[in-house]
PDB file of C-alpha atoms in Angstrom:
ATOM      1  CA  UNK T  20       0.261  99.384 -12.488  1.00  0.00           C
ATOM      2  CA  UNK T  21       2.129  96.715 -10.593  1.00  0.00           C
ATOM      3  CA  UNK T  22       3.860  93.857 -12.622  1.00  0.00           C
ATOM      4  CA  UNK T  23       3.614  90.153 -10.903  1.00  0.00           C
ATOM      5  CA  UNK T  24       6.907  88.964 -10.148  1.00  0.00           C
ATOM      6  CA  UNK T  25       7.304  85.574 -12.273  1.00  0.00           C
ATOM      7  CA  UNK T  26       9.454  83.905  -9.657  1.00  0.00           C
ATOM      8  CA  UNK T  27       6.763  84.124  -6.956  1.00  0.00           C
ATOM      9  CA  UNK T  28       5.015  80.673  -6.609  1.00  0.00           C
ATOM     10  CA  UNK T  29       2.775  78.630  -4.261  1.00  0.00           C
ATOM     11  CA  UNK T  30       3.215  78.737  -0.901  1.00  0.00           C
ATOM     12  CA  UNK T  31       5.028  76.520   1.511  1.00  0.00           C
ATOM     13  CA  UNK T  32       1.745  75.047   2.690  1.00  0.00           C
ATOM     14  CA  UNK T  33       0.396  74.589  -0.780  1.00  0.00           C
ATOM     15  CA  UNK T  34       3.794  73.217  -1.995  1.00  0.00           C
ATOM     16  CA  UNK T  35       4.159  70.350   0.745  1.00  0.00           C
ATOM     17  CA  UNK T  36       0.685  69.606   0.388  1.00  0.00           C
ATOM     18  CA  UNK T  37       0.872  68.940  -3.228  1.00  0.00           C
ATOM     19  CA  UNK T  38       4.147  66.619  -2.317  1.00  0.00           C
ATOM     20  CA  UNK T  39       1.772  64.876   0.232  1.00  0.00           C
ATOM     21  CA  UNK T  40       4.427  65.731   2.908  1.00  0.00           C
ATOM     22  CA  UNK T  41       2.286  68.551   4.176  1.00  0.00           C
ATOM     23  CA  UNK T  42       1.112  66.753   7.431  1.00  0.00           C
ATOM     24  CA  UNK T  43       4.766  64.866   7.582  1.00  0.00           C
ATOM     25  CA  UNK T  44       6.284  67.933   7.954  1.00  0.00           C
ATOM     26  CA  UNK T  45       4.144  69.680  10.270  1.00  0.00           C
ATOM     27  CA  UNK T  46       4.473  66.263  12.653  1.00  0.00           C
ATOM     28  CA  UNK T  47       8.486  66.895  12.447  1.00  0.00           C
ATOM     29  CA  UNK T  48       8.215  70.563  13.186  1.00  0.00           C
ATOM     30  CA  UNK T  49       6.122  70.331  16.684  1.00  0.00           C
ATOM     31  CA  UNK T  50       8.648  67.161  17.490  1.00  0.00           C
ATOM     32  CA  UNK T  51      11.577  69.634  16.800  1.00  0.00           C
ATOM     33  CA  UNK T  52       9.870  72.702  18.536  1.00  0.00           C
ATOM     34  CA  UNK T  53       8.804  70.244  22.115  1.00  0.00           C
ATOM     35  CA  UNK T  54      12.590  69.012  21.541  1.00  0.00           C
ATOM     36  CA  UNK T  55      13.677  72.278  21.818  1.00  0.00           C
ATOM     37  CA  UNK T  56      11.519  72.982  24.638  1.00  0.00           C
ATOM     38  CA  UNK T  57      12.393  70.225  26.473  1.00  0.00           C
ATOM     39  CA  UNK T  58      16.055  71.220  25.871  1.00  0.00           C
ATOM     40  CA  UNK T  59      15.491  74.633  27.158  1.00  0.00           C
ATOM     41  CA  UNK T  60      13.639  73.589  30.607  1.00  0.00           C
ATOM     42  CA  UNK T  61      16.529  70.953  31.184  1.00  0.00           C
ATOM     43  CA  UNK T  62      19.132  73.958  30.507  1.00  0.00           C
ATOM     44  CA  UNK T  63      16.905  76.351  32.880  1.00  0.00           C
ATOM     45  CA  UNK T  64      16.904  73.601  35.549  1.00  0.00           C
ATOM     46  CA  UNK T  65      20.450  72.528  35.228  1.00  0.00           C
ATOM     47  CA  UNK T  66      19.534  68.939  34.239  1.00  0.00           C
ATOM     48  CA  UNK T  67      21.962  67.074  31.961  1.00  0.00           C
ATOM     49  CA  UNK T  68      20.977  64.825  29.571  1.00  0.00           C
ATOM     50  CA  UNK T  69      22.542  62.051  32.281  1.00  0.00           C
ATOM     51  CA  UNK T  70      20.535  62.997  34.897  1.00  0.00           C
ATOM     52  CA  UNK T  71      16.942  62.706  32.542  1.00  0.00           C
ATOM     53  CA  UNK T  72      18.193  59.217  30.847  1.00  0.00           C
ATOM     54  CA  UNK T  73      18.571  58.308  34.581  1.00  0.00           C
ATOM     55  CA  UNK T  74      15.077  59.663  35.164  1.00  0.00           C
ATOM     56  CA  UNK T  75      13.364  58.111  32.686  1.00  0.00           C
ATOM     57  CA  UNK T  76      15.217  54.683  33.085  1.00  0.00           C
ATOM     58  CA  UNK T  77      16.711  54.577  29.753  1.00  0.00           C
ATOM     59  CA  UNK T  78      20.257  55.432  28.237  1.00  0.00           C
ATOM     60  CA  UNK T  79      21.624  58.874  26.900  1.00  0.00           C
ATOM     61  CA  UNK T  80      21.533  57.961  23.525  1.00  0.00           C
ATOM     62  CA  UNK T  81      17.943  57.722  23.893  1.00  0.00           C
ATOM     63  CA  UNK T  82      17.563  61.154  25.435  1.00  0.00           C
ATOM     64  CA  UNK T  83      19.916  62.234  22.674  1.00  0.00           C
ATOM     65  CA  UNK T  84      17.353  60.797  20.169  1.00  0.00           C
ATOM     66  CA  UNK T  85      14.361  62.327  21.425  1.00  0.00           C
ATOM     67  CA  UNK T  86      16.063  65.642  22.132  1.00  0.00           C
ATOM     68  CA  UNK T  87      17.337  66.134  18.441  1.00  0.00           C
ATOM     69  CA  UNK T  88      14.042  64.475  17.344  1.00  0.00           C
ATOM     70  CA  UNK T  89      15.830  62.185  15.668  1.00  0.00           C
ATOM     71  CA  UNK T  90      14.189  58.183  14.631  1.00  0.00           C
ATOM     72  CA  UNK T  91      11.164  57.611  15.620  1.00  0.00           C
ATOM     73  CA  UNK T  92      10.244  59.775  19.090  1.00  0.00           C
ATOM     74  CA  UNK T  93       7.071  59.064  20.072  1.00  0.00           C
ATOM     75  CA  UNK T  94       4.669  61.098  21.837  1.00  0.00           C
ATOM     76  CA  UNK T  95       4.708  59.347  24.958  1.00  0.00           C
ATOM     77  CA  UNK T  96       8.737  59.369  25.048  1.00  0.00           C
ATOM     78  CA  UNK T  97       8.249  63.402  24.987  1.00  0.00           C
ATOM     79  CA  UNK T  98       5.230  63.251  27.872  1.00  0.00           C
ATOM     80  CA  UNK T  99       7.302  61.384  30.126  1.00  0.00           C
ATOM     81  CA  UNK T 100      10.258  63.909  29.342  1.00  0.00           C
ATOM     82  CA  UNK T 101       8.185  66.565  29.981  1.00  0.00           C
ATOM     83  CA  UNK T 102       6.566  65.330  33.040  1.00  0.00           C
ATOM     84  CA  UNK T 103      10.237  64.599  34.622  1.00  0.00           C
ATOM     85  CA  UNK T 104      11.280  68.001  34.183  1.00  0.00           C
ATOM     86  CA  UNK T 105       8.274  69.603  35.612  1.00  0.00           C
ATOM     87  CA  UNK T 106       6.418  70.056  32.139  1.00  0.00           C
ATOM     88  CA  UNK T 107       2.778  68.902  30.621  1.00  0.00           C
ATOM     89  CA  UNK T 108       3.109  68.068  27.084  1.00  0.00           C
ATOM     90  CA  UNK T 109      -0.502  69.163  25.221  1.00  0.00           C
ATOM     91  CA  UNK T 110      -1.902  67.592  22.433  1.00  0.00           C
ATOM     92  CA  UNK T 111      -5.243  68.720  21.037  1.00  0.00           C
ATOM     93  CA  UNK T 112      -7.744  68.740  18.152  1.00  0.00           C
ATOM     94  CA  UNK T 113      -8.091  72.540  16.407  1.00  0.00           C
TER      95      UNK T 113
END
C-alpha cells in the first residue's frame, strides 16, 4: 500500500492561481523566454545591443530593458526587435 507523502501540495498552476498571479506570471515568463530569444538571434548574428538600440532608434538602456524583460516591455517593443533581427514575434489565442 503506498503512503501519501504529507509534504506534497498543489501544484504550481493551482498555487499561482489561487494568489491571482497565475496569468501575471505566465505574461513574465513568455516576456523572459522572447527576451531570451531575441538575445540568442542577436548573439547568432553578431549584433550588439549598440547596433539594435541604433536599429530601433532608441538608446541601449532601452534594449537592455527589453532584453532582461525588465519595466514595462511591451509587445510591440519585442515585434520591432524581432523584426530588426530577422524574426516574427507570434501572438495567438489557444
Amino acid at each position: 500500500m503506498t503512503k501519501k507523502n504529507s509534504h506534497w501540495g498543489t501544484t504550481l498552476d493551482s498555487f499561482l492561481a489561487e494568489d491571482g498571479i497565475r496569468e501575471a506570471a505566465k505574461a513574465e515568463a513568455l516576456t523572459r523566454v522572447i527576451a531570451w530569444q531575441l538575445t540568442q538571434e542577436m548573439e547568432r548574428q553578431g549584433i550588439t545591443k549598440a547596433a539594435l538600440a541604433e536599429r530601433m532608434h532608441t538608446s541601449r538602456a532601452q534594449v537592455d530593458r527589453i532584453l532582461k524583460a525588465k519595466g514595462n516591455v511591451t509587445i510591440e517593443s519585442l515585434q520591432r526587435a524581432a523584426v530588426l533581427v530577422g524574426r516574427e514575434l507570434r501572438l495567438e489565442l489557444v
